[in-house]
Amino acid sequence: MQYIILDLEWNTAYSNLLGHFVNEIIEFGAVKLNKNFEITEDFSSFVKPQIEKKLRNRVKNLTNISNADVADAEPFEVVCKDFTDWVGDLENTVLLSWGDMDIRVLIDNCKYFFADNPHIPFVKYYVDLQAYFMAESDLSKGQQISLANAASLINVNPEEFSLHRALDDSELASVCFKRVYKKDTFEKAIVTCDDEFYTRLLFKPYIVSDINDKLIDKTQFCCKCIECGEMADQLTDWKFSNSSFHANFICRDCNKRYRVNVQFKKNYSQLNIKKNVIVIKKEKENARS
Ligand SMILES: [Zn+2]
């Protein structure tokens, strides 16, 4: 089994064809590790931008990649083929990246350049190294740790690596990988890149804005009085704005008014519900009347 840690840099390019922005890959960097986690080979290549030729200033500053660097590089189709050849035996390779954003960007680039086919030609088994590192370090899932912070956490000085260049980032990630790797947990973290893998990554989470959508859990549309715990009476219709539904309630026993906000966000595997109840202050009411 070999491990490949891939890191990409990309430019934010506006596609006239699609009518929206695309993260266009401008650099591939990767290291190949043997089963002892020794780097046996590396891969580094710029990619000639085709969607927008000029790099954004933000990207140039972050990566130190210049327009001249990428102008004479091979296009995505060629670099992708070269990289696939370099990877070699897919059956015996686990590809890793720091967070799944690189994979999402790859899927978008494959779709764009390979006639809407999202299939990444050089990955069969994948691990999100950031998620794996966090799980092995007992870090909570809420905040995502940057590669530089992960390195600091294991007492590696990230300044020894030039950050935000693809090859250096992948080398630094390999140090983090080696440090947290455990055979049993790693094997469980390996994902097979089947149709479901692509469906999940292509899914774009969205806020449900239609109150009649069958996803909506109508039992959320109520308000318990914070004082007495009884159901409050609804004063206004549910209205949708700023990504959530709002309505006002009153508890006549306690003479308390409430504003309730409910948000329904559809992710690939679940519906996330956020609900909060705010007490409407008396002063506010007077100011309004
Ligand atoms: Zn009450």
Short mmCIF file of C-alpha atoms and ligand atoms in Angstrom, two decimals:
data_model
loop_
_atom_site.label_atom_id
_atom_site.label_comp_id
_atom_site.label_asym_id
_atom_site.label_seq_id
_atom_site.Cartn_x
_atom_site.Cartn_y
_atom_site.Cartn_z
CA MET A 1 0.00 0.00 0.00
CA GLN A 2 1.25 3.49 -0.85
CA TYR A 3 -0.05 6.84 0.37
CA ILE A 4 -0.24 9.97 -1.73
CA ILE A 5 -0.80 13.32 -0.13
CA LEU A 6 -2.11 15.83 -2.61
CA ASP A 7 -2.33 19.56 -2.30
CA LEU A 8 -3.69 21.97 -4.89
CA GLU A 9 -3.61 25.70 -5.37
CA TRP A 10 -6.37 27.38 -7.34
CA ASN A 11 -7.46 30.71 -8.74
CA THR A 12 -10.96 32.13 -8.53
CA ALA A 13 -11.99 32.36 -12.15
CA TYR A 14 -15.23 33.59 -13.65
CA SER A 15 -16.63 31.21 -16.23
CA ASN A 16 -18.73 32.90 -18.90
CA LEU A 17 -19.79 29.45 -19.99
CA LEU A 18 -21.25 28.52 -16.60
CA GLY A 19 -22.17 32.03 -15.48
CA HIS A 20 -20.48 31.61 -12.11
CA PHE A 21 -17.09 31.42 -10.45
CA VAL A 22 -14.98 28.27 -10.59
CA ASN A 23 -11.95 27.46 -8.46
CA GLU A 24 -9.55 26.79 -11.31
CA ILE A 25 -6.56 24.64 -10.32
CA ILE A 26 -3.18 26.29 -11.01
CA GLU A 27 -0.83 23.94 -9.19
CA PHE A 28 -0.56 20.27 -8.23
CA GLY A 29 1.83 19.19 -5.51
CA ALA A 30 2.04 15.74 -4.00
CA VAL A 31 4.27 13.32 -2.15
CA LYS A 32 4.25 9.56 -2.37
CA LEU A 33 4.89 7.68 0.87
CA ASN A 34 5.79 4.05 1.30
CA LYS A 35 4.33 1.91 4.08
CA ASN A 36 6.99 3.29 6.45
CA PHE A 37 5.82 6.86 5.69
CA GLU A 38 9.04 7.74 3.91
CA ILE A 39 8.70 10.09 0.97
CA THR A 40 9.78 8.12 -2.07
CA GLU A 41 8.78 10.54 -4.84
CA ASP A 42 7.24 13.92 -5.28
CA PHE A 43 5.18 15.61 -7.97
CA SER A 44 5.02 19.32 -8.63
CA SER A 45 3.47 21.05 -11.59
CA PHE A 46 1.86 24.35 -12.44
CA VAL A 47 -1.33 24.28 -14.48
CA LYS A 48 -2.02 26.77 -17.24
CA PRO A 49 -5.27 28.58 -16.46
CA GLN A 50 -7.86 28.42 -19.21
CA ILE A 51 -11.01 29.83 -17.65
CA GLU A 52 -9.37 33.11 -16.64
CA LYS A 53 -5.77 33.68 -17.69
CA LYS A 54 -4.91 36.26 -15.01
CA LEU A 55 -4.55 35.31 -11.37
CA ARG A 56 -6.34 37.28 -8.67
CA ASN A 57 -4.10 39.45 -6.50
CA ARG A 58 -5.29 37.59 -3.42
CA VAL A 59 -4.15 34.29 -4.96
CA LYS A 60 -0.80 35.73 -6.09
CA ASN A 61 -0.16 37.07 -2.59
CA LEU A 62 -1.22 33.88 -0.84
CA THR A 63 0.70 31.47 -3.03
CA ASN A 64 3.51 33.58 -4.53
CA ILE A 65 2.57 32.10 -7.88
CA SER A 66 2.84 34.63 -10.71
CA ASN A 67 1.06 34.87 -14.05
CA ALA A 68 4.40 34.08 -15.71
CA ASP A 69 4.73 30.86 -13.67
CA VAL A 70 1.52 29.41 -15.03
CA ALA A 71 1.44 30.97 -18.51
CA ASP A 72 3.64 28.31 -20.11
CA ALA A 73 2.50 25.38 -18.00
CA GLU A 74 0.51 22.46 -19.41
CA PRO A 75 -3.31 22.69 -19.21
CA PHE A 76 -5.37 20.79 -16.63
CA GLU A 77 -6.15 17.90 -19.00
CA VAL A 78 -2.41 17.19 -19.49
CA VAL A 79 -1.33 17.66 -15.85
CA CYS A 80 -4.20 15.46 -14.71
CA LYS A 81 -3.05 12.71 -17.10
CA ASP A 82 0.60 13.08 -15.97
CA PHE A 83 -0.49 12.92 -12.35
CA THR A 84 -2.60 9.81 -12.99
CA ASP A 85 0.44 8.13 -14.57
CA TRP A 86 2.58 9.19 -11.61
CA VAL A 87 0.09 7.77 -9.09
CA GLY A 88 0.20 4.40 -10.82
CA ASP A 89 -1.58 1.47 -9.19
CA LEU A 90 -4.94 2.81 -7.93
CA GLU A 91 -5.85 -0.44 -6.18
CA ASN A 92 -2.88 -0.06 -3.85
CA THR A 93 -3.03 3.68 -3.28
CA VAL A 94 -4.80 5.77 -0.68
CA LEU A 95 -5.02 9.43 -1.64
CA LEU A 96 -5.14 11.98 1.18
CA SER A 97 -5.75 15.71 1.26
CA TRP A 98 -6.01 18.26 4.04
CA GLY A 99 -9.80 18.74 4.20
CA ASP A 100 -12.07 17.71 1.36
CA MET A 101 -12.01 21.12 -0.35
CA ASP A 102 -9.22 19.96 -2.69
CA ILE A 103 -11.39 17.03 -3.73
CA ARG A 104 -14.40 19.27 -4.29
CA VAL A 105 -12.28 21.58 -6.43
CA LEU A 106 -10.91 18.62 -8.38
CA ILE A 107 -14.43 17.39 -9.04
CA ASP A 108 -15.41 20.83 -10.32
CA ASN A 109 -12.33 20.99 -12.57
CA CYS A 110 -12.91 17.47 -13.91
CA LYS A 111 -16.52 18.36 -14.64
CA TYR A 112 -15.45 21.52 -16.41
CA PHE A 113 -12.64 20.06 -18.51
CA PHE A 114 -13.92 16.51 -19.02
CA ALA A 115 -17.34 17.15 -20.52
CA ASP A 116 -19.29 17.29 -17.26
CA ASN A 117 -17.81 14.02 -15.95
CA PRO A 118 -16.96 14.60 -12.27
CA HIS A 119 -14.92 11.40 -11.96
CA ILE A 120 -11.36 12.01 -10.69
CA PRO A 121 -9.20 9.60 -12.69
CA PHE A 122 -6.50 9.08 -10.04
CA VAL A 123 -8.37 8.21 -6.86
CA LYS A 124 -10.09 5.05 -5.76
CA TYR A 125 -9.49 5.18 -1.99
CA TYR A 126 -9.53 8.47 -0.13
CA VAL A 127 -8.98 9.85 3.36
CA ASP A 128 -9.67 13.40 4.50
CA LEU A 129 -6.44 13.87 6.46
CA GLN A 130 -7.71 16.95 8.31
CA ALA A 131 -10.72 15.04 9.66
CA TYR A 132 -8.50 12.06 10.51
CA PHE A 133 -5.92 14.23 12.27
CA MET A 134 -8.66 15.92 14.30
CA ALA A 135 -10.28 12.64 15.30
CA GLU A 136 -6.93 11.18 16.36
CA SER A 137 -6.05 14.34 18.31
CA ASP A 138 -9.44 14.45 20.07
CA LEU A 139 -10.27 17.82 18.57
CA SER A 140 -13.94 18.71 18.28
CA LYS A 141 -15.47 18.56 14.83
CA GLY A 142 -16.81 22.10 15.01
CA GLN A 143 -13.76 24.08 14.00
CA GLN A 144 -11.47 22.93 11.25
CA ILE A 145 -7.80 23.10 12.08
CA SER A 146 -5.43 24.61 9.53
CA LEU A 147 -2.40 22.65 8.43
CA ALA A 148 -0.09 25.21 10.09
CA ASN A 149 -1.93 24.91 13.41
CA ALA A 150 -1.89 21.13 13.19
CA ALA A 151 1.88 21.24 12.69
CA SER A 152 2.31 23.54 15.70
CA LEU A 153 0.18 21.17 17.76
CA ILE A 154 2.64 18.35 17.16
CA ASN A 155 5.62 20.69 17.67
CA VAL A 156 6.63 20.95 14.04
CA ASN A 157 7.61 24.44 12.98
CA PRO A 158 5.44 25.19 9.93
CA GLU A 159 7.84 27.97 8.93
CA GLU A 160 10.32 25.36 7.82
CA PHE A 161 7.87 24.70 5.00
CA SER A 162 6.74 27.42 2.64
CA LEU A 163 3.01 27.38 3.28
CA HIS A 164 0.43 27.63 0.53
CA ARG A 165 2.65 26.13 -2.08
CA ALA A 166 1.36 22.78 -3.09
CA LEU A 167 4.44 20.59 -2.68
CA ASP A 168 5.51 22.13 0.65
CA ASP A 169 1.99 21.81 2.02
CA SER A 170 1.83 18.16 1.05
CA GLU A 171 5.23 17.50 2.70
CA LEU A 172 4.08 19.21 5.88
CA ALA A 173 0.83 17.22 5.77
CA SER A 174 2.85 14.01 5.47
CA VAL A 175 4.64 14.87 8.75
CA CYS A 176 1.25 15.38 10.44
CA PHE A 177 -0.02 12.13 8.94
CA LYS A 178 2.92 10.09 10.14
CA ARG A 179 2.51 11.48 13.64
CA VAL A 180 -1.14 10.52 14.13
CA TYR A 181 -1.37 7.35 12.01
CA LYS A 182 -2.79 4.26 13.69
CA LYS A 183 -3.40 1.17 11.60
CA ASP A 184 -6.87 0.26 12.87
CA THR A 185 -8.38 3.74 12.88
CA PHE A 186 -6.84 4.62 9.53
CA GLU A 187 -8.30 1.58 7.82
CA LYS A 188 -11.74 2.59 9.07
CA ALA A 189 -11.24 6.13 7.74
CA ILE A 190 -10.64 4.98 4.15
CA VAL A 191 -13.52 5.86 1.84
CA THR A 192 -14.10 4.13 -1.50
CA CYS A 193 -14.72 6.69 -4.22
CA ASP A 194 -17.90 5.17 -5.59
CA ASP A 195 -21.00 6.90 -6.99
CA GLU A 196 -22.22 7.75 -3.50
CA PHE A 197 -18.90 9.50 -2.76
CA TYR A 198 -19.38 11.77 -5.76
CA THR A 199 -23.06 12.37 -5.05
CA ARG A 200 -22.23 13.41 -1.50
CA LEU A 201 -19.45 15.80 -2.54
CA LEU A 202 -21.45 17.30 -5.39
CA PHE A 203 -24.38 17.97 -3.11
CA LYS A 204 -24.72 21.66 -2.35
CA PRO A 205 -26.31 22.32 1.06
CA TYR A 206 -29.23 24.73 0.89
CA ILE A 207 -31.64 26.60 3.14
CA VAL A 208 -35.28 25.55 2.79
CA SER A 209 -37.30 28.69 2.09
CA ASP A 210 -40.68 27.30 1.03
CA ILE A 211 -42.89 26.74 4.06
CA ASN A 212 -44.79 24.01 2.19
CA ASP A 213 -41.63 22.03 1.38
CA LYS A 214 -42.08 18.45 2.58
CA LEU A 215 -38.70 18.64 4.35
CA ILE A 216 -40.06 21.18 6.80
CA ASP A 217 -40.74 19.88 10.27
CA LYS A 218 -43.92 21.77 11.18
CA THR A 219 -43.71 20.74 14.82
CA GLN A 220 -40.94 23.38 15.13
CA PHE A 221 -43.47 26.13 14.42
CA CYS A 222 -44.46 26.78 18.00
CA CYS A 223 -43.21 28.65 21.03
CA LYS A 224 -43.13 27.67 24.66
CA CYS A 225 -43.22 30.52 27.14
CA ILE A 226 -39.85 30.77 28.84
CA GLU A 227 -41.51 31.90 32.12
CA CYS A 228 -44.30 29.36 32.60
CA GLY A 229 -43.55 26.67 30.03
CA GLU A 230 -47.01 26.80 28.48
CA MET A 231 -47.57 27.12 24.73
CA ALA A 232 -47.65 30.77 23.67
CA ASP A 233 -50.21 32.11 21.17
CA GLN A 234 -49.04 32.99 17.69
CA LEU A 235 -49.48 36.66 16.80
CA THR A 236 -48.06 36.90 13.28
CA ASP A 237 -47.81 34.61 10.26
CA TRP A 238 -44.54 32.84 9.56
CA LYS A 239 -42.42 34.95 7.22
CA PHE A 240 -39.17 33.94 5.54
CA SER A 241 -36.22 36.34 5.46
CA ASN A 242 -32.49 36.22 6.21
CA SER A 243 -32.39 32.45 5.78
CA SER A 244 -35.00 31.67 8.41
CA PHE A 245 -38.70 31.73 9.23
CA HIS A 246 -39.89 34.25 11.82
CA ALA A 247 -43.10 34.76 13.77
CA ASN A 248 -44.13 36.55 16.96
CA PHE A 249 -45.85 34.88 19.91
CA ILE A 250 -47.40 35.99 23.18
CA CYS A 251 -47.97 34.30 26.50
CA ARG A 252 -51.06 36.08 27.78
CA ASP A 253 -50.67 34.66 31.28
CA CYS A 254 -47.19 36.10 31.70
CA ASN A 255 -47.68 39.03 29.34
CA LYS A 256 -44.48 38.11 27.53
CA ARG A 257 -43.90 38.46 23.83
CA TYR A 258 -41.49 36.34 21.83
CA ARG A 259 -39.94 36.34 18.42
CA VAL A 260 -39.14 32.86 17.12
CA ASN A 261 -36.60 32.16 14.35
CA VAL A 262 -36.40 28.73 12.75
CA GLN A 263 -33.90 27.75 10.06
CA PHE A 264 -33.92 24.51 8.07
CA LYS A 265 -30.70 23.66 6.27
CA LYS A 266 -30.56 20.60 4.06
CA ASN A 267 -27.22 18.81 4.03
CA TYR A 268 -26.53 15.66 2.07
CA SER A 269 -27.43 13.25 4.84
CA GLN A 270 -29.57 15.30 7.17
CA LEU A 271 -31.71 18.35 7.81
CA ASN A 272 -30.18 20.74 10.34
CA ILE A 273 -32.65 22.78 12.36
CA LYS A 274 -31.67 25.94 14.20
CA LYS A 275 -34.31 27.51 16.38
CA ASN A 276 -34.10 30.43 18.75
CA VAL A 277 -36.63 32.28 20.87
CA ILE A 278 -36.00 35.91 21.70
CA VAL A 279 -37.94 37.86 24.31
CA ILE A 280 -39.33 41.06 22.80
CA LYS A 281 -38.53 43.85 25.22
CA LYS A 282 -41.35 46.16 26.32
CA GLU A 283 -39.43 49.30 25.27
CA LYS A 284 -39.24 48.02 21.73
CA GLU A 285 -43.01 47.56 21.63
CA ASN A 286 -43.61 51.09 22.90
CA ALA A 287 -41.18 52.48 20.35
CA ARG A 288 -43.10 50.75 17.62
CA SER A 289 -46.58 51.85 18.66
ZN ZN B 1 -46.09 32.24 30.24
#
